mmCIF file of N, CA, C and O in Angstrom:
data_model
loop_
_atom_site.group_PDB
_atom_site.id
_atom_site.type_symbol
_atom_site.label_atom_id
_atom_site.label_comp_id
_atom_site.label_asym_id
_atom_site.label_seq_id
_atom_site.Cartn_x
_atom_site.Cartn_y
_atom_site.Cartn_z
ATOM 1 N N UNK A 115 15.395 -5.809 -50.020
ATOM 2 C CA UNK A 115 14.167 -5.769 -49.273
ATOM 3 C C UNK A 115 13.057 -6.412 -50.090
ATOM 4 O O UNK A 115 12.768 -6.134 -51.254
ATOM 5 N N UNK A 116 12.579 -7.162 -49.437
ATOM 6 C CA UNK A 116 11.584 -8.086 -50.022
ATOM 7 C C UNK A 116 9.799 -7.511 -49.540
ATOM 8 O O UNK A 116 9.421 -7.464 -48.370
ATOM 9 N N UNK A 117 8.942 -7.137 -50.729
ATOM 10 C CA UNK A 117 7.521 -6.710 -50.811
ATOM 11 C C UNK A 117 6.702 -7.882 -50.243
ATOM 12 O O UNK A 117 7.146 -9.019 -50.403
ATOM 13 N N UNK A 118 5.892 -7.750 -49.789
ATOM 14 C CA UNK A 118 4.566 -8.626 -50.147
ATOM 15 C C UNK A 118 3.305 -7.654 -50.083
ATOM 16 O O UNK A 118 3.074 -6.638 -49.428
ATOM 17 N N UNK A 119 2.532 -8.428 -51.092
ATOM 18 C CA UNK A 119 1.370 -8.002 -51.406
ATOM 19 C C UNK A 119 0.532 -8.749 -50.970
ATOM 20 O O UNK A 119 0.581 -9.974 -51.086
ATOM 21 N N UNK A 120 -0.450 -8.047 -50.348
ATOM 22 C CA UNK A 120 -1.517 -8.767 -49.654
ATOM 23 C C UNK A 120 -2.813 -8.743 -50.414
ATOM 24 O O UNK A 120 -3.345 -7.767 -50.941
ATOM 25 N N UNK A 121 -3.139 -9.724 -50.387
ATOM 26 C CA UNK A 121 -4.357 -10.018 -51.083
ATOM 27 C C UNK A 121 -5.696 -9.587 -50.568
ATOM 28 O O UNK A 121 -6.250 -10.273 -49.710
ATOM 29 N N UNK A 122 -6.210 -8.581 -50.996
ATOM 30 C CA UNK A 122 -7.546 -7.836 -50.564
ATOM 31 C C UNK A 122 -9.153 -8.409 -50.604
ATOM 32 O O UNK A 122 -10.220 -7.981 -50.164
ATOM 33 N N UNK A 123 -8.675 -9.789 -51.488
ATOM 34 C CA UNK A 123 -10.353 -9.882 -51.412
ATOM 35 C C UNK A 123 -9.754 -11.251 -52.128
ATOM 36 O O UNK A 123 -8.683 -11.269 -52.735
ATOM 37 N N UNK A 124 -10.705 -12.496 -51.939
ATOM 38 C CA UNK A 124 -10.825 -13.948 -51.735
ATOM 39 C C UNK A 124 -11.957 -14.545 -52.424
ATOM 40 O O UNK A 124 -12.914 -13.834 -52.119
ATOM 41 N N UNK A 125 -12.353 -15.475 -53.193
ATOM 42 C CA UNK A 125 -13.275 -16.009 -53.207
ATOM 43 C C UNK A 125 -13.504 -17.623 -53.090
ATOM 44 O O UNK A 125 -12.926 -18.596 -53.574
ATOM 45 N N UNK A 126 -14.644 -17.443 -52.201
ATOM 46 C CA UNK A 126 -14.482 -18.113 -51.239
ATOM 47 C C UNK A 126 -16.632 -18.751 -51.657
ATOM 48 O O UNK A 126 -17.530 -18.007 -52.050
ATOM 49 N N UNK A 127 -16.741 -20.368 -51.337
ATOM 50 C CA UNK A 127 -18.244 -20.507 -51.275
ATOM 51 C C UNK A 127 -18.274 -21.670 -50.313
ATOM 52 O O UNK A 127 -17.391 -22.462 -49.982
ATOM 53 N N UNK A 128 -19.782 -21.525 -49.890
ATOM 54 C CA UNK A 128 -20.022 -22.357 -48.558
ATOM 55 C C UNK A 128 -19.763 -23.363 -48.095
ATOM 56 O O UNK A 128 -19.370 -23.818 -49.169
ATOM 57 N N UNK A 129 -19.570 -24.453 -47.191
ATOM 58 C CA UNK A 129 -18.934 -25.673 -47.410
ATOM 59 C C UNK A 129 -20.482 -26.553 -47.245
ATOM 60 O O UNK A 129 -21.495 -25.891 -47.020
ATOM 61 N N UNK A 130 -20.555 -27.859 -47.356
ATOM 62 C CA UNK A 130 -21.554 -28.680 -47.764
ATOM 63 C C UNK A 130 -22.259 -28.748 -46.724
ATOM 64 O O UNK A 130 -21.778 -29.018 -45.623
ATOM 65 N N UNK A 131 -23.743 -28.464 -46.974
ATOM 66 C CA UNK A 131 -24.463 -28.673 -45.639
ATOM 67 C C UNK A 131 -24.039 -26.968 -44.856
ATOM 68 O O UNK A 131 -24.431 -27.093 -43.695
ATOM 69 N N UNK A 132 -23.595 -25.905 -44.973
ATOM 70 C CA UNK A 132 -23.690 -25.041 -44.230
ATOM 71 C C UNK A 132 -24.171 -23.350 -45.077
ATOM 72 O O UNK A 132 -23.769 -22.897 -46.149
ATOM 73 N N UNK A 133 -25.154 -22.760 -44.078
ATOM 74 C CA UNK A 133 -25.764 -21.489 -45.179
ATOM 75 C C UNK A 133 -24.745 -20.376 -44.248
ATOM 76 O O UNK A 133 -24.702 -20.440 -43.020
ATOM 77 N N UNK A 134 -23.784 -19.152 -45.224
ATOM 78 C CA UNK A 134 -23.482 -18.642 -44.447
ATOM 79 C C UNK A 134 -23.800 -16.949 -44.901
ATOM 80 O O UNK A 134 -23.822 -16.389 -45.997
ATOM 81 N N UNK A 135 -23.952 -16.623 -43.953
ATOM 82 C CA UNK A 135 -24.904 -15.059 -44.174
ATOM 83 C C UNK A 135 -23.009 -14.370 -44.525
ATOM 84 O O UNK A 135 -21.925 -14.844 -44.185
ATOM 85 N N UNK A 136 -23.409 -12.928 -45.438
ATOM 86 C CA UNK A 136 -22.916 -12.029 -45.814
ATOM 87 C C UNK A 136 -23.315 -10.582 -44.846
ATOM 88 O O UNK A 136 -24.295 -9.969 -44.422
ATOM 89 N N UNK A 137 -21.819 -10.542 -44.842
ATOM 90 C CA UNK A 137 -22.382 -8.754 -43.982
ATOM 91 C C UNK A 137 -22.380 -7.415 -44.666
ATOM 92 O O UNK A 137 -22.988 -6.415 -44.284
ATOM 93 N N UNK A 138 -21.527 -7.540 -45.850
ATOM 94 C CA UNK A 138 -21.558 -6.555 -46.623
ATOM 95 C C UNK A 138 -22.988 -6.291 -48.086
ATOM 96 O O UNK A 138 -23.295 -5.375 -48.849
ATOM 97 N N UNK A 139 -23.608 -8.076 -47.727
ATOM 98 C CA UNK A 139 -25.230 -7.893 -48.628
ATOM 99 C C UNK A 139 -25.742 -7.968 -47.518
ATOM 100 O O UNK A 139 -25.138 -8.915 -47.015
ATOM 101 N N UNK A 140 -26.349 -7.660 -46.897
ATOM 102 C CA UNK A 140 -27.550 -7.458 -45.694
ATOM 103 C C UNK A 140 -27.726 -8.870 -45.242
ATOM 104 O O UNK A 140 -28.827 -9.394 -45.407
ATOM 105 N N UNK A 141 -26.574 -9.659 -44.586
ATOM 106 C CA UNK A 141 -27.132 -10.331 -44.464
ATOM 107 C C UNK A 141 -27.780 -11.933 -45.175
ATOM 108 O O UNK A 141 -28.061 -13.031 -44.695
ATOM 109 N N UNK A 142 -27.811 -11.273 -46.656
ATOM 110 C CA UNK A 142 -28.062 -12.318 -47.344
ATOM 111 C C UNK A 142 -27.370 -13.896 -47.570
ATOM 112 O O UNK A 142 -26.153 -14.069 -47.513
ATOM 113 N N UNK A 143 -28.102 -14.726 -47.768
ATOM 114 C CA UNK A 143 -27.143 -16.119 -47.653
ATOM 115 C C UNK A 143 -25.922 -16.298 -48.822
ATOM 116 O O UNK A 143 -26.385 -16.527 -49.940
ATOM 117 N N UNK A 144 -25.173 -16.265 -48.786
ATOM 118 C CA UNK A 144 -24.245 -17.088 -49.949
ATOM 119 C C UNK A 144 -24.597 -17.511 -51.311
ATOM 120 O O UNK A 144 -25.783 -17.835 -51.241
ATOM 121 N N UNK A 145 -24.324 -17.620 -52.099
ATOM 122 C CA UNK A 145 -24.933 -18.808 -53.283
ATOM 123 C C UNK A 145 -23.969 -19.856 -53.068
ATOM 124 O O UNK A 145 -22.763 -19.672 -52.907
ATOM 125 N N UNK A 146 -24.701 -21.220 -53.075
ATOM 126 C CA UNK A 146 -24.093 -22.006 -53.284
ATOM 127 C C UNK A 146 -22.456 -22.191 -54.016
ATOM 128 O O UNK A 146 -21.511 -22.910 -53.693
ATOM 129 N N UNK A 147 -22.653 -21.091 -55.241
ATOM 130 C CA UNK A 147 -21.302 -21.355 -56.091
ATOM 131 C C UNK A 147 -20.514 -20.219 -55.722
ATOM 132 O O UNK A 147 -19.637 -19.716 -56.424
ATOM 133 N N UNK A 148 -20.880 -19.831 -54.558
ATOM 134 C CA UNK A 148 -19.910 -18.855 -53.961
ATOM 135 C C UNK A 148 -19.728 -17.360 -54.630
ATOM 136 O O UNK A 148 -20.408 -16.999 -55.591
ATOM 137 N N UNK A 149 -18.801 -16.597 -54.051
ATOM 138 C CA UNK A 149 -18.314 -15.523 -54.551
ATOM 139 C C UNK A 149 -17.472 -14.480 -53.964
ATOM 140 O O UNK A 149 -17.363 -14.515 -52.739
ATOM 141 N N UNK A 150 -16.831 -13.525 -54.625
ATOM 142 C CA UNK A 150 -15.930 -12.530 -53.819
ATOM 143 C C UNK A 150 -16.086 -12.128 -52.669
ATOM 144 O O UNK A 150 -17.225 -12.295 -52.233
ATOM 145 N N UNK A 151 -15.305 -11.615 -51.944
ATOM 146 C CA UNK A 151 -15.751 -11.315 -50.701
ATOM 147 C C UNK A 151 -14.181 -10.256 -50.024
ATOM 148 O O UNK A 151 -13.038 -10.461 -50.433
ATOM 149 N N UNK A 152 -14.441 -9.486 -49.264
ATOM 150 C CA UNK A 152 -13.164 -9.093 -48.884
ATOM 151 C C UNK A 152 -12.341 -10.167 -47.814
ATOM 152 O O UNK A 152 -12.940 -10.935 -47.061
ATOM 153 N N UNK A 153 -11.113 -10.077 -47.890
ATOM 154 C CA UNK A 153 -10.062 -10.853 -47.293
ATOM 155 C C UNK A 153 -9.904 -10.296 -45.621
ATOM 156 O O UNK A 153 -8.855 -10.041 -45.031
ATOM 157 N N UNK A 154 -11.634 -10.189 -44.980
ATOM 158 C CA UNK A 154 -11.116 -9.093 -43.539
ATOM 159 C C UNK A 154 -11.390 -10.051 -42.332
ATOM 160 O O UNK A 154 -11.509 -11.243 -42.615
ATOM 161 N N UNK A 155 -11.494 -9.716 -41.148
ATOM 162 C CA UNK A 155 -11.568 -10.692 -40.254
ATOM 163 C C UNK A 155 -12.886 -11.683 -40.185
ATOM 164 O O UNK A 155 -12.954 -12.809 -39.692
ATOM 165 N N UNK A 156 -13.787 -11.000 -40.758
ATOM 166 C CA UNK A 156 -15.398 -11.813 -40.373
ATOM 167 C C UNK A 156 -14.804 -12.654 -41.534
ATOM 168 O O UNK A 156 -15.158 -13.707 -41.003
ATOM 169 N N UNK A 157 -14.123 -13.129 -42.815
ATOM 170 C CA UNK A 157 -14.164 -14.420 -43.523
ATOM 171 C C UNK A 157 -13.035 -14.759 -43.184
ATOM 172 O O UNK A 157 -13.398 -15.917 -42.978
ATOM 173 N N UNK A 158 -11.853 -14.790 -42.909
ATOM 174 C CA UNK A 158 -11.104 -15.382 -42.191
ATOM 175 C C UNK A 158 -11.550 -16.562 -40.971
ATOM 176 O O UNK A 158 -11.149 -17.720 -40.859
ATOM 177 N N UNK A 159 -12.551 -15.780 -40.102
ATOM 178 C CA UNK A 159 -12.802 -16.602 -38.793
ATOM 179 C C UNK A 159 -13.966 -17.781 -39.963
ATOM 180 O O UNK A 159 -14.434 -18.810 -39.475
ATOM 181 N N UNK A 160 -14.168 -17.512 -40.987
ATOM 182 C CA UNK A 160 -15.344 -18.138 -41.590
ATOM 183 C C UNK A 160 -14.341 -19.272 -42.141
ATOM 184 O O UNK A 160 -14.891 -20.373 -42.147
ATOM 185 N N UNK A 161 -13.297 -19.286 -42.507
ATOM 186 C CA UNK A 161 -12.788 -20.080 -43.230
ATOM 187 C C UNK A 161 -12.164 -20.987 -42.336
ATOM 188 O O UNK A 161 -11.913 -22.160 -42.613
ATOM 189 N N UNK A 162 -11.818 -20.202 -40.830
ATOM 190 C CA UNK A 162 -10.944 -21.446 -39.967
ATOM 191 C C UNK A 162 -11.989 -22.283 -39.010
ATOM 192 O O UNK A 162 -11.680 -23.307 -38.400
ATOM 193 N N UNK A 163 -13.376 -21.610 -38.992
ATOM 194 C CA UNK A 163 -14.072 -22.668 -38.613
ATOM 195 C C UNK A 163 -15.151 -23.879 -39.822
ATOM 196 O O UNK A 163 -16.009 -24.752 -39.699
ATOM 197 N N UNK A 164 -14.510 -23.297 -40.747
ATOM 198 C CA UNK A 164 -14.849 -24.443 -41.952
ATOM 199 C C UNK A 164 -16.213 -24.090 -42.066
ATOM 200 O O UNK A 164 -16.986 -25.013 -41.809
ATOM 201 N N UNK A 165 -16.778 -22.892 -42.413
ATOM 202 C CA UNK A 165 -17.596 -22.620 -42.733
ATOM 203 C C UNK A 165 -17.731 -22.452 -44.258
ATOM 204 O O UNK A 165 -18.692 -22.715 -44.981
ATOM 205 N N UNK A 166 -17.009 -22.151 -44.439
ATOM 206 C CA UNK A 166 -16.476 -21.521 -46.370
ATOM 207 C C UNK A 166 -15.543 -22.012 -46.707
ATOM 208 O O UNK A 166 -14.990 -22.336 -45.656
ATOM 209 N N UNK A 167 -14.928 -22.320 -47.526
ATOM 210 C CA UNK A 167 -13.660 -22.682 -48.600
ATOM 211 C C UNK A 167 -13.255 -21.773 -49.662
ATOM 212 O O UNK A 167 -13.877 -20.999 -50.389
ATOM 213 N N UNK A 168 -12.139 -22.066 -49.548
ATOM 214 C CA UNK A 168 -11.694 -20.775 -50.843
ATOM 215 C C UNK A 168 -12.071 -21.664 -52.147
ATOM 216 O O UNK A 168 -12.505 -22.816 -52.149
ATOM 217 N N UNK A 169 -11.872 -21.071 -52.932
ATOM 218 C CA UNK A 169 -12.162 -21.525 -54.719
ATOM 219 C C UNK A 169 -11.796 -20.328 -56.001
ATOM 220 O O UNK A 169 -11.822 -19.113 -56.198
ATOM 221 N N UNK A 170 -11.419 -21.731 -56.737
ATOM 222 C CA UNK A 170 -11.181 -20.743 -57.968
ATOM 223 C C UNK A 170 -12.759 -20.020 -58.662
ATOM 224 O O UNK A 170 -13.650 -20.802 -58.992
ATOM 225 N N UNK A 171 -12.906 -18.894 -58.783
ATOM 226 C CA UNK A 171 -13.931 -18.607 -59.486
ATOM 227 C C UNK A 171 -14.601 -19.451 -60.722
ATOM 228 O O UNK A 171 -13.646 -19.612 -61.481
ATOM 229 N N UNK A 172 -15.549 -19.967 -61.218
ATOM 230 C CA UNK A 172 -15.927 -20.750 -62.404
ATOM 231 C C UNK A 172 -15.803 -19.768 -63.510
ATOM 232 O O UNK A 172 -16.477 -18.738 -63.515
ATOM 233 N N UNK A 173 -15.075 -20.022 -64.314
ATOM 234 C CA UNK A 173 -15.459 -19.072 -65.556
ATOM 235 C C UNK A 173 -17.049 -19.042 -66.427
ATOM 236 O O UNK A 173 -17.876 -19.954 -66.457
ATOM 237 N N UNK A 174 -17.129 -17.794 -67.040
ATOM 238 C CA UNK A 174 -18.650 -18.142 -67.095
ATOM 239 C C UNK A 174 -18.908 -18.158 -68.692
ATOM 240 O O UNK A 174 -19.990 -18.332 -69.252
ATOM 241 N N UNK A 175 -17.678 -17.938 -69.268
ATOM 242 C CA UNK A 175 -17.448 -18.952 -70.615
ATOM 243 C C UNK A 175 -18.079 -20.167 -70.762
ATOM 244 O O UNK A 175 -18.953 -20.588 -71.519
ATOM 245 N N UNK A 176 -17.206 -20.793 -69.545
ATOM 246 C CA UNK A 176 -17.317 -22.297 -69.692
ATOM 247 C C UNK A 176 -18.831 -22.594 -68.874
ATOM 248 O O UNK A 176 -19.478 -23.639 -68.938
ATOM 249 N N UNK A 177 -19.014 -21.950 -68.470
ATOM 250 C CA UNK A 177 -21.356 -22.359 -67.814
ATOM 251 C C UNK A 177 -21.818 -22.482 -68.973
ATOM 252 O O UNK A 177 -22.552 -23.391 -69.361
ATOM 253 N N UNK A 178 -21.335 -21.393 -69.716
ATOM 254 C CA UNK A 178 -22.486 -21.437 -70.965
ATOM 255 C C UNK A 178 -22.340 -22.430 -72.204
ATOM 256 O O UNK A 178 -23.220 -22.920 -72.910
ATOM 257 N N UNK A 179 -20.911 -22.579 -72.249
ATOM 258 C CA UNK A 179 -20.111 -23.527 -73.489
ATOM 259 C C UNK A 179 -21.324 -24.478 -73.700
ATOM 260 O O UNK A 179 -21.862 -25.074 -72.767
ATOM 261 N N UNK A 180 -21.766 -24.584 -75.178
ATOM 262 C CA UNK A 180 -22.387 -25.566 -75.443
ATOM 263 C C UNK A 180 -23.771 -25.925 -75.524
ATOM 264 O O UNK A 180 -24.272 -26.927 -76.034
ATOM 265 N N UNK A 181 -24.438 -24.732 -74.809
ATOM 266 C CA UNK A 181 -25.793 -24.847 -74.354
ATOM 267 C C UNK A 181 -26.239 -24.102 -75.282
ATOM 268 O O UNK A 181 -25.571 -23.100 -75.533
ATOM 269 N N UNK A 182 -27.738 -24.398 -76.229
ATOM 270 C CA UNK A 182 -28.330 -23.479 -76.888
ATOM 271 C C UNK A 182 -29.422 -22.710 -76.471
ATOM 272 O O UNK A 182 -29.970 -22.919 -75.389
ATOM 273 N N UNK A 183 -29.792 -21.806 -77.277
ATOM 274 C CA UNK A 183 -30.714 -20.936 -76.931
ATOM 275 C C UNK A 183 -31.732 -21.853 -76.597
ATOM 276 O O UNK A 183 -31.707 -22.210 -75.419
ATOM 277 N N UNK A 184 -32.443 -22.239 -77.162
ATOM 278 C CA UNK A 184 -33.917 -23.392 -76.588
ATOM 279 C C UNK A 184 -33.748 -24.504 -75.859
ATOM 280 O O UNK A 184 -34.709 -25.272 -75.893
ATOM 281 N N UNK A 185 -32.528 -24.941 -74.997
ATOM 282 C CA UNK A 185 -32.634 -24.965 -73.795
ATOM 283 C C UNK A 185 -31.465 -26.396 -74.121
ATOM 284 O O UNK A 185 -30.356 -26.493 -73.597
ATOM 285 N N UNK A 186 -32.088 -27.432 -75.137
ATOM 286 C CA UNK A 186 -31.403 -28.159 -75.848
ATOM 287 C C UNK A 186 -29.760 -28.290 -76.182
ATOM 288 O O UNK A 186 -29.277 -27.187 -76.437
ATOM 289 N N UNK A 187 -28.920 -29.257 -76.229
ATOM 290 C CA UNK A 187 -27.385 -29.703 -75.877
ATOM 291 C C UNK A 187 -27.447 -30.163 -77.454
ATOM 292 O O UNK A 187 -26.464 -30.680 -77.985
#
């Protein structure tokens, strides 16, 4: 007998040119660089009308890699 595990939560950010509201933040718009979200029907229908895209999360190691305190590379 073969398991599957279902994946509970997705991350997922807006596609170009579109703002898409959150229901579990009031509402609030998206960030651009996206973020978690649960895997339930309201982002599903978001993803098959190409509203959102899935994505790998950015690590936030690598945002900061390199950058110094006074603002300077």
């Amino acid at each position: 007998m073969t398991e599957t595990v279902q994946c509970t939560r997705v991350h997922v950010k807006p596609c170009e040119g579109r703002a898409v509201r959150m229901p579990e933040r009031q509402h609030q718009l998206m960030p651009p660089e996206g973020m978690e979200v649960p895997h339930n029907v309201y982002w599903r229908r978001r993803l098959a009308v190409g509203d959102v895209v899935i994505v790998q999360p950015a690590a936030k190691a690598a945002a900061t890699k390199g950058v110094k305190s006074d603002g300077n590379q």
